[in-house]
Amino acid sequence: MNRRGWKIGELARRVGITVRTLHHYDHIGLLSPSSSTEAGHRVYSDADVRRLLSIISLKRLGFSLREIKVLLSDAAEDPRAMLQVQLARLDEQIAALTEVRAHVQRLHDHLEVGGSVAIEELMAVAHALTLTGSPHFRRDEVEQVRQKYLGLDPAVRRELFETGRRLVAEFRRYFDAGIAPDAPAVTALARRWKEVTGSLLPAGEPLTQAAEQYYRDNPDAGLLYGMDVDLYRYIKQAASRV
């Protein structure tokens, strides 16, 4: 037991998060230091640390901070409730990874008999693994994208991949030049963008919001395609006018 409590910087280092994150948790009422030193400095008790470890665990399973707050409140009444929710989320992730594994196995078997696999297929596998492990997307959203993608002819998939990269490059050129998203040229580009993405992505505001948060939290995730969160917002603004 740590009788003196944990100072914020010390705790942040020990659990591998930032002081800013702990301040945010305090601000939203998710986790606040419950003890004080004789000098009046707020410190985290051992109970606070246990709560923080639960928060970190739930966050890694993909729960939002709002959901975590509710889960921890329920767990105070019945600790089994939180464990049941964690088990359910783990089952979802295991099922999703099993599906991705099956696709990887099919690609492997195809290579074993002398076939070839396009680089786009390998990129798609890497992207599927990223999305499956991401807390930003629900399993059904990932599955919808996967089914749409696999349902396309390989030649069509390659064409869409290259078209998407060209469109992103054009959006980037307009964005860097400071051209407004409602400019006629950008609007025309956005119209083509919606046609291409509509071939792969299910429509819906929740998926759009999830993608925005994903790029915000993972700024390097779209660099292969030239995408980042600022460019994504620019494209979204342009597409909203189509």
PDB file of C-alpha atoms in Angstrom:
ATOM      1  CA  MET A   1       0.000   0.000   0.000  1.00  0.00           C
ATOM      2  CA  ASN A   2       1.199   3.517  -0.832  1.00  0.00           C
ATOM      3  CA  ARG A   3       0.484   5.423   2.415  1.00  0.00           C
ATOM      4  CA  ARG A   4       1.502   8.826   1.093  1.00  0.00           C
ATOM      5  CA  GLY A   5      -0.652   8.633  -2.016  1.00  0.00           C
ATOM      6  CA  TRP A   6       0.343   9.194  -5.619  1.00  0.00           C
ATOM      7  CA  LYS A   7       1.187  12.594  -7.074  1.00  0.00           C
ATOM      8  CA  ILE A   8      -0.233  13.200 -10.521  1.00  0.00           C
ATOM      9  CA  GLY A   9       3.093  13.175 -12.375  1.00  0.00           C
ATOM     10  CA  GLU A  10       4.264  10.055 -10.577  1.00  0.00           C
ATOM     11  CA  LEU A  11       1.036   8.203 -11.302  1.00  0.00           C
ATOM     12  CA  ALA A  12       1.038   9.241 -14.954  1.00  0.00           C
ATOM     13  CA  ARG A  13       4.553   7.849 -15.418  1.00  0.00           C
ATOM     14  CA  ARG A  14       3.790   4.595 -13.625  1.00  0.00           C
ATOM     15  CA  VAL A  15       0.711   3.730 -15.686  1.00  0.00           C
ATOM     16  CA  GLY A  16       1.924   5.157 -18.994  1.00  0.00           C
ATOM     17  CA  ILE A  17      -0.511   7.996 -19.607  1.00  0.00           C
ATOM     18  CA  THR A  18      -0.140  11.771 -19.670  1.00  0.00           C
ATOM     19  CA  VAL A  19      -0.749  14.275 -16.902  1.00  0.00           C
ATOM     20  CA  ARG A  20      -3.097  16.007 -19.323  1.00  0.00           C
ATOM     21  CA  THR A  21      -5.211  12.841 -19.507  1.00  0.00           C
ATOM     22  CA  LEU A  22      -5.493  12.678 -15.723  1.00  0.00           C
ATOM     23  CA  HIS A  23      -6.496  16.341 -15.618  1.00  0.00           C
ATOM     24  CA  HIS A  24      -9.175  15.590 -18.222  1.00  0.00           C
ATOM     25  CA  TYR A  25     -10.515  12.652 -16.200  1.00  0.00           C
ATOM     26  CA  ASP A  26     -10.694  14.935 -13.182  1.00  0.00           C
ATOM     27  CA  HIS A  27     -12.452  17.655 -15.193  1.00  0.00           C
ATOM     28  CA  ILE A  28     -15.201  15.319 -16.444  1.00  0.00           C
ATOM     29  CA  GLY A  29     -15.677  13.674 -13.063  1.00  0.00           C
ATOM     30  CA  LEU A  30     -14.375  10.275 -14.120  1.00  0.00           C
ATOM     31  CA  LEU A  31     -11.434  10.134 -11.718  1.00  0.00           C
ATOM     32  CA  SER A  32     -10.398  12.713  -9.141  1.00  0.00           C
ATOM     33  CA  PRO A  33      -7.682  12.595  -6.458  1.00  0.00           C
ATOM     34  CA  SER A  34      -9.445  11.719  -3.231  1.00  0.00           C
ATOM     35  CA  SER A  35      -6.643  12.396  -0.761  1.00  0.00           C
ATOM     36  CA  SER A  36      -4.425  15.296   0.230  1.00  0.00           C
ATOM     37  CA  THR A  37      -0.968  15.650   1.740  1.00  0.00           C
ATOM     38  CA  GLU A  38      -0.314  17.661   4.899  1.00  0.00           C
ATOM     39  CA  ALA A  39       0.824  20.474   2.611  1.00  0.00           C
ATOM     40  CA  GLY A  40      -2.567  20.428   0.921  1.00  0.00           C
ATOM     41  CA  HIS A  41      -1.510  18.840  -2.366  1.00  0.00           C
ATOM     42  CA  ARG A  42      -4.119  16.548  -3.911  1.00  0.00           C
ATOM     43  CA  VAL A  43      -2.947  12.977  -4.349  1.00  0.00           C
ATOM     44  CA  TYR A  44      -4.426   9.734  -5.625  1.00  0.00           C
ATOM     45  CA  SER A  45      -5.192   6.983  -3.147  1.00  0.00           C
ATOM     46  CA  ASP A  46      -4.726   3.286  -3.827  1.00  0.00           C
ATOM     47  CA  ALA A  47      -8.466   3.064  -4.494  1.00  0.00           C
ATOM     48  CA  ASP A  48      -8.112   5.840  -7.074  1.00  0.00           C
ATOM     49  CA  VAL A  49      -5.301   3.918  -8.757  1.00  0.00           C
ATOM     50  CA  ARG A  50      -7.446   0.785  -8.944  1.00  0.00           C
ATOM     51  CA  ARG A  51     -10.202   2.840 -10.555  1.00  0.00           C
ATOM     52  CA  LEU A  52      -7.697   4.278 -13.048  1.00  0.00           C
ATOM     53  CA  LEU A  53      -6.492   0.808 -14.006  1.00  0.00           C
ATOM     54  CA  SER A  54     -10.107  -0.192 -14.653  1.00  0.00           C
ATOM     55  CA  ILE A  55     -10.554   2.899 -16.834  1.00  0.00           C
ATOM     56  CA  ILE A  56      -7.445   2.048 -18.859  1.00  0.00           C
ATOM     57  CA  SER A  57      -8.582  -1.550 -19.291  1.00  0.00           C
ATOM     58  CA  LEU A  58     -12.062  -0.543 -20.464  1.00  0.00           C
ATOM     59  CA  LYS A  59     -10.685   2.108 -22.799  1.00  0.00           C
ATOM     60  CA  ARG A  60      -8.451  -0.462 -24.467  1.00  0.00           C
ATOM     61  CA  LEU A  61     -11.537  -2.576 -25.078  1.00  0.00           C
ATOM     62  CA  GLY A  62     -13.083   0.294 -27.001  1.00  0.00           C
ATOM     63  CA  PHE A  63     -15.470   1.839 -24.495  1.00  0.00           C
ATOM     64  CA  SER A  64     -15.995   5.593 -24.556  1.00  0.00           C
ATOM     65  CA  LEU A  65     -15.314   7.622 -21.426  1.00  0.00           C
ATOM     66  CA  ARG A  66     -19.039   8.195 -21.019  1.00  0.00           C
ATOM     67  CA  GLU A  67     -19.674   4.438 -21.152  1.00  0.00           C
ATOM     68  CA  ILE A  68     -16.831   3.804 -18.724  1.00  0.00           C
ATOM     69  CA  LYS A  69     -18.309   6.237 -16.223  1.00  0.00           C
ATOM     70  CA  VAL A  70     -21.604   4.334 -16.290  1.00  0.00           C
ATOM     71  CA  LEU A  71     -19.888   0.950 -16.090  1.00  0.00           C
ATOM     72  CA  LEU A  72     -17.843   1.959 -13.066  1.00  0.00           C
ATOM     73  CA  SER A  73     -20.960   3.275 -11.392  1.00  0.00           C
ATOM     74  CA  ASP A  74     -22.738  -0.027 -12.032  1.00  0.00           C
ATOM     75  CA  ALA A  75     -19.692  -1.963 -10.846  1.00  0.00           C
ATOM     76  CA  ALA A  76     -19.907  -0.218  -7.496  1.00  0.00           C
ATOM     77  CA  GLU A  77     -23.245  -1.993  -7.044  1.00  0.00           C
ATOM     78  CA  ASP A  78     -22.209  -5.310  -8.608  1.00  0.00           C
ATOM     79  CA  PRO A  79     -18.567  -5.917  -9.686  1.00  0.00           C
ATOM     80  CA  ARG A  80     -19.735  -8.775 -11.913  1.00  0.00           C
ATOM     81  CA  ALA A  81     -21.590  -6.353 -14.194  1.00  0.00           C
ATOM     82  CA  MET A  82     -18.403  -4.740 -15.488  1.00  0.00           C
ATOM     83  CA  LEU A  83     -16.716  -8.096 -15.991  1.00  0.00           C
ATOM     84  CA  GLN A  84     -19.703  -9.366 -17.972  1.00  0.00           C
ATOM     85  CA  VAL A  85     -19.522  -6.340 -20.264  1.00  0.00           C
ATOM     86  CA  GLN A  86     -15.776  -6.814 -20.710  1.00  0.00           C
ATOM     87  CA  LEU A  87     -16.277 -10.469 -21.600  1.00  0.00           C
ATOM     88  CA  ALA A  88     -18.925  -9.567 -24.171  1.00  0.00           C
ATOM     89  CA  ARG A  89     -16.633  -6.993 -25.805  1.00  0.00           C
ATOM     90  CA  LEU A  90     -13.742  -9.461 -25.859  1.00  0.00           C
ATOM     91  CA  ASP A  91     -15.983 -12.039 -27.532  1.00  0.00           C
ATOM     92  CA  GLU A  92     -16.849  -9.488 -30.233  1.00  0.00           C
ATOM     93  CA  GLN A  93     -13.201  -8.688 -30.880  1.00  0.00           C
ATOM     94  CA  ILE A  94     -12.237 -12.364 -30.976  1.00  0.00           C
ATOM     95  CA  ALA A  95     -14.993 -13.055 -33.513  1.00  0.00           C
ATOM     96  CA  ALA A  96     -13.900 -10.131 -35.695  1.00  0.00           C
ATOM     97  CA  LEU A  97     -10.254 -11.219 -35.596  1.00  0.00           C
ATOM     98  CA  THR A  98     -11.295 -14.776 -36.455  1.00  0.00           C
ATOM     99  CA  GLU A  99     -12.967 -13.459 -39.606  1.00  0.00           C
ATOM    100  CA  VAL A 100      -9.880 -11.463 -40.579  1.00  0.00           C
ATOM    101  CA  ARG A 101      -7.728 -14.522 -39.940  1.00  0.00           C
ATOM    102  CA  ALA A 102      -9.891 -16.560 -42.305  1.00  0.00           C
ATOM    103  CA  HIS A 103      -9.293 -13.985 -45.042  1.00  0.00           C
ATOM    104  CA  VAL A 104      -5.533 -14.024 -44.399  1.00  0.00           C
ATOM    105  CA  GLN A 105      -5.613 -17.829 -44.559  1.00  0.00           C
ATOM    106  CA  ARG A 106      -7.337 -17.691 -47.955  1.00  0.00           C
ATOM    107  CA  LEU A 107      -4.640 -15.352 -49.279  1.00  0.00           C
ATOM    108  CA  HIS A 108      -1.948 -17.653 -47.892  1.00  0.00           C
ATOM    109  CA  ASP A 109      -3.530 -20.716 -49.503  1.00  0.00           C
ATOM    110  CA  HIS A 110      -3.778 -18.850 -52.805  1.00  0.00           C
ATOM    111  CA  LEU A 111      -0.045 -18.120 -52.693  1.00  0.00           C
ATOM    112  CA  GLU A 112       0.716 -21.716 -51.733  1.00  0.00           C
ATOM    113  CA  VAL A 113      -0.681 -22.976 -55.058  1.00  0.00           C
ATOM    114  CA  GLY A 114       1.283 -20.459 -57.076  1.00  0.00           C
ATOM    115  CA  GLY A 115      -1.190 -17.607 -57.177  1.00  0.00           C
ATOM    116  CA  SER A 116      -0.378 -13.954 -56.706  1.00  0.00           C
ATOM    117  CA  VAL A 117      -1.769 -11.376 -54.323  1.00  0.00           C
ATOM    118  CA  ALA A 118      -1.987  -7.714 -55.256  1.00  0.00           C
ATOM    119  CA  ILE A 119      -0.456  -5.191 -52.883  1.00  0.00           C
ATOM    120  CA  GLU A 120      -3.936  -3.725 -52.429  1.00  0.00           C
ATOM    121  CA  GLU A 121      -5.096  -7.035 -50.924  1.00  0.00           C
ATOM    122  CA  LEU A 122      -2.281  -6.964 -48.383  1.00  0.00           C
ATOM    123  CA  MET A 123      -3.049  -3.348 -47.561  1.00  0.00           C
ATOM    124  CA  ALA A 124      -6.709  -4.267 -47.098  1.00  0.00           C
ATOM    125  CA  VAL A 125      -5.721  -6.959 -44.597  1.00  0.00           C
ATOM    126  CA  ALA A 126      -3.553  -4.499 -42.680  1.00  0.00           C
ATOM    127  CA  HIS A 127      -6.388  -1.976 -42.665  1.00  0.00           C
ATOM    128  CA  ALA A 128      -8.897  -4.600 -41.503  1.00  0.00           C
ATOM    129  CA  LEU A 129      -6.622  -5.549 -38.620  1.00  0.00           C
ATOM    130  CA  THR A 130      -6.304  -1.891 -37.680  1.00  0.00           C
ATOM    131  CA  LEU A 131     -10.049  -1.304 -37.738  1.00  0.00           C
ATOM    132  CA  THR A 132     -10.806  -4.533 -35.884  1.00  0.00           C
ATOM    133  CA  GLY A 133      -8.473  -3.537 -33.073  1.00  0.00           C
ATOM    134  CA  SER A 134      -9.672   0.055 -33.029  1.00  0.00           C
ATOM    135  CA  PRO A 135     -12.076   1.231 -30.323  1.00  0.00           C
ATOM    136  CA  HIS A 136     -13.588   3.707 -32.782  1.00  0.00           C
ATOM    137  CA  PHE A 137     -15.535   1.257 -34.938  1.00  0.00           C
ATOM    138  CA  ARG A 138     -18.161  -1.279 -33.973  1.00  0.00           C
ATOM    139  CA  ARG A 139     -17.762  -4.835 -35.174  1.00  0.00           C
ATOM    140  CA  ASP A 140     -20.826  -4.580 -37.423  1.00  0.00           C
ATOM    141  CA  GLU A 141     -19.375  -1.469 -39.102  1.00  0.00           C
ATOM    142  CA  VAL A 142     -16.080  -3.217 -39.805  1.00  0.00           C
ATOM    143  CA  GLU A 143     -17.966  -6.256 -41.089  1.00  0.00           C
ATOM    144  CA  GLN A 144     -20.093  -4.164 -43.463  1.00  0.00           C
ATOM    145  CA  VAL A 145     -16.996  -2.590 -44.984  1.00  0.00           C
ATOM    146  CA  ARG A 146     -15.276  -5.965 -45.228  1.00  0.00           C
ATOM    147  CA  GLN A 147     -18.224  -7.643 -46.932  1.00  0.00           C
ATOM    148  CA  LYS A 148     -18.599  -4.799 -49.415  1.00  0.00           C
ATOM    149  CA  TYR A 149     -14.909  -4.915 -50.216  1.00  0.00           C
ATOM    150  CA  LEU A 150     -14.687  -8.683 -50.624  1.00  0.00           C
ATOM    151  CA  GLY A 151     -17.817  -8.678 -52.771  1.00  0.00           C
ATOM    152  CA  LEU A 152     -16.058  -6.646 -55.456  1.00  0.00           C
ATOM    153  CA  ASP A 153     -14.033  -8.103 -58.305  1.00  0.00           C
ATOM    154  CA  PRO A 154     -10.265  -7.880 -57.562  1.00  0.00           C
ATOM    155  CA  ALA A 155      -9.740  -5.671 -60.614  1.00  0.00           C
ATOM    156  CA  VAL A 156     -12.460  -3.320 -59.377  1.00  0.00           C
ATOM    157  CA  ARG A 157     -10.868  -3.229 -55.922  1.00  0.00           C
ATOM    158  CA  ARG A 158      -7.512  -2.237 -57.424  1.00  0.00           C
ATOM    159  CA  GLU A 159      -9.160   0.442 -59.540  1.00  0.00           C
ATOM    160  CA  LEU A 160     -11.022   1.870 -56.534  1.00  0.00           C
ATOM    161  CA  PHE A 161      -7.835   1.885 -54.478  1.00  0.00           C
ATOM    162  CA  GLU A 162      -5.907   3.848 -57.110  1.00  0.00           C
ATOM    163  CA  THR A 163      -8.840   6.169 -57.768  1.00  0.00           C
ATOM    164  CA  GLY A 164      -9.128   6.876 -54.057  1.00  0.00           C
ATOM    165  CA  ARG A 165      -5.446   7.753 -53.818  1.00  0.00           C
ATOM    166  CA  ARG A 166      -5.715  10.105 -56.798  1.00  0.00           C
ATOM    167  CA  LEU A 167      -8.765  11.825 -55.332  1.00  0.00           C
ATOM    168  CA  VAL A 168      -7.083  12.311 -51.966  1.00  0.00           C
ATOM    169  CA  ALA A 169      -4.044  13.787 -53.737  1.00  0.00           C
ATOM    170  CA  GLU A 170      -6.301  16.251 -55.589  1.00  0.00           C
ATOM    171  CA  PHE A 171      -8.123  17.201 -52.398  1.00  0.00           C
ATOM    172  CA  ARG A 172      -4.744  17.743 -50.754  1.00  0.00           C
ATOM    173  CA  ARG A 173      -3.672  20.074 -53.572  1.00  0.00           C
ATOM    174  CA  TYR A 174      -6.829  22.191 -53.179  1.00  0.00           C
ATOM    175  CA  PHE A 175      -6.582  22.138 -49.379  1.00  0.00           C
ATOM    176  CA  ASP A 176      -2.926  23.210 -49.332  1.00  0.00           C
ATOM    177  CA  ALA A 177      -3.726  25.969 -51.822  1.00  0.00           C
ATOM    178  CA  GLY A 178      -6.359  27.369 -49.463  1.00  0.00           C
ATOM    179  CA  ILE A 179      -9.244  26.790 -51.873  1.00  0.00           C
ATOM    180  CA  ALA A 180     -12.612  26.771 -50.091  1.00  0.00           C
ATOM    181  CA  PRO A 181     -14.437  23.422 -49.836  1.00  0.00           C
ATOM    182  CA  ASP A 182     -17.469  24.929 -51.594  1.00  0.00           C
ATOM    183  CA  ALA A 183     -15.471  25.979 -54.678  1.00  0.00           C
ATOM    184  CA  PRO A 184     -16.911  24.454 -57.892  1.00  0.00           C
ATOM    185  CA  ALA A 185     -13.795  22.398 -58.618  1.00  0.00           C
ATOM    186  CA  VAL A 186     -13.761  20.957 -55.089  1.00  0.00           C
ATOM    187  CA  THR A 187     -17.496  20.239 -55.243  1.00  0.00           C
ATOM    188  CA  ALA A 188     -17.012  18.292 -58.471  1.00  0.00           C
ATOM    189  CA  LEU A 189     -14.211  16.343 -56.831  1.00  0.00           C
ATOM    190  CA  ALA A 190     -16.405  15.656 -53.793  1.00  0.00           C
ATOM    191  CA  ARG A 191     -19.120  14.268 -56.041  1.00  0.00           C
ATOM    192  CA  ARG A 192     -16.664  11.741 -57.464  1.00  0.00           C
ATOM    193  CA  TRP A 193     -15.415  11.009 -53.940  1.00  0.00           C
ATOM    194  CA  LYS A 194     -18.910  10.086 -52.762  1.00  0.00           C
ATOM    195  CA  GLU A 195     -19.334   7.756 -55.736  1.00  0.00           C
ATOM    196  CA  VAL A 196     -16.120   5.920 -54.908  1.00  0.00           C
ATOM    197  CA  THR A 197     -16.598   5.725 -51.140  1.00  0.00           C
ATOM    198  CA  GLY A 198     -20.209   4.670 -51.639  1.00  0.00           C
ATOM    199  CA  SER A 199     -18.880   1.539 -53.317  1.00  0.00           C
ATOM    200  CA  LEU A 200     -17.105   0.548 -50.121  1.00  0.00           C
ATOM    201  CA  LEU A 201     -18.636   2.270 -47.120  1.00  0.00           C
ATOM    202  CA  PRO A 202     -22.114   1.962 -45.631  1.00  0.00           C
ATOM    203  CA  ALA A 203     -23.761   5.344 -45.308  1.00  0.00           C
ATOM    204  CA  GLY A 204     -24.431   6.763 -41.871  1.00  0.00           C
ATOM    205  CA  GLU A 205     -23.477   9.583 -39.562  1.00  0.00           C
ATOM    206  CA  PRO A 206     -22.206   7.243 -36.782  1.00  0.00           C
ATOM    207  CA  LEU A 207     -19.600   5.787 -39.132  1.00  0.00           C
ATOM    208  CA  THR A 208     -18.587   9.273 -40.262  1.00  0.00           C
ATOM    209  CA  GLN A 209     -18.159  10.406 -36.661  1.00  0.00           C
ATOM    210  CA  ALA A 210     -16.188   7.259 -35.850  1.00  0.00           C
ATOM    211  CA  ALA A 211     -13.855   7.906 -38.792  1.00  0.00           C
ATOM    212  CA  GLU A 212     -13.301  11.506 -37.699  1.00  0.00           C
ATOM    213  CA  GLN A 213     -12.391  10.428 -34.185  1.00  0.00           C
ATOM    214  CA  TYR A 214     -10.188   7.655 -35.564  1.00  0.00           C
ATOM    215  CA  TYR A 215      -8.098  10.059 -37.641  1.00  0.00           C
ATOM    216  CA  ARG A 216      -8.022  12.532 -34.752  1.00  0.00           C
ATOM    217  CA  ASP A 217      -6.616   9.915 -32.387  1.00  0.00           C
ATOM    218  CA  ASN A 218      -4.416   8.246 -35.027  1.00  0.00           C
ATOM    219  CA  PRO A 219      -3.026  11.081 -37.179  1.00  0.00           C
ATOM    220  CA  ASP A 220      -0.589   8.774 -38.988  1.00  0.00           C
ATOM    221  CA  ALA A 221      -3.173   6.125 -39.878  1.00  0.00           C
ATOM    222  CA  GLY A 222      -4.086   7.588 -43.249  1.00  0.00           C
ATOM    223  CA  LEU A 223      -0.656   8.784 -44.328  1.00  0.00           C
ATOM    224  CA  LEU A 224      -0.370   5.913 -46.807  1.00  0.00           C
ATOM    225  CA  TYR A 225      -3.243   7.517 -48.694  1.00  0.00           C
ATOM    226  CA  GLY A 226      -2.245  11.110 -47.898  1.00  0.00           C
ATOM    227  CA  MET A 227      -5.086  11.518 -45.404  1.00  0.00           C
ATOM    228  CA  ASP A 228      -5.074  13.242 -42.036  1.00  0.00           C
ATOM    229  CA  VAL A 229      -7.775  14.630 -39.763  1.00  0.00           C
ATOM    230  CA  ASP A 230      -7.666  18.153 -41.216  1.00  0.00           C
ATOM    231  CA  LEU A 231      -7.939  16.908 -44.779  1.00  0.00           C
ATOM    232  CA  TYR A 232     -10.713  14.517 -43.733  1.00  0.00           C
ATOM    233  CA  ARG A 233     -12.729  17.434 -42.353  1.00  0.00           C
ATOM    234  CA  TYR A 234     -12.108  19.404 -45.545  1.00  0.00           C
ATOM    235  CA  ILE A 235     -13.380  16.497 -47.653  1.00  0.00           C
ATOM    236  CA  LYS A 236     -16.385  16.081 -45.363  1.00  0.00           C
ATOM    237  CA  GLN A 237     -17.281  19.766 -45.736  1.00  0.00           C
ATOM    238  CA  ALA A 238     -17.026  19.513 -49.510  1.00  0.00           C
ATOM    239  CA  ALA A 239     -19.040  16.285 -49.638  1.00  0.00           C
ATOM    240  CA  SER A 240     -21.809  17.729 -47.445  1.00  0.00           C
ATOM    241  CA  ARG A 241     -22.650  20.142 -50.266  1.00  0.00           C
ATOM    242  CA  VAL A 242     -23.094  17.420 -52.873  1.00  0.00           C
TER     243      VAL A 242
END
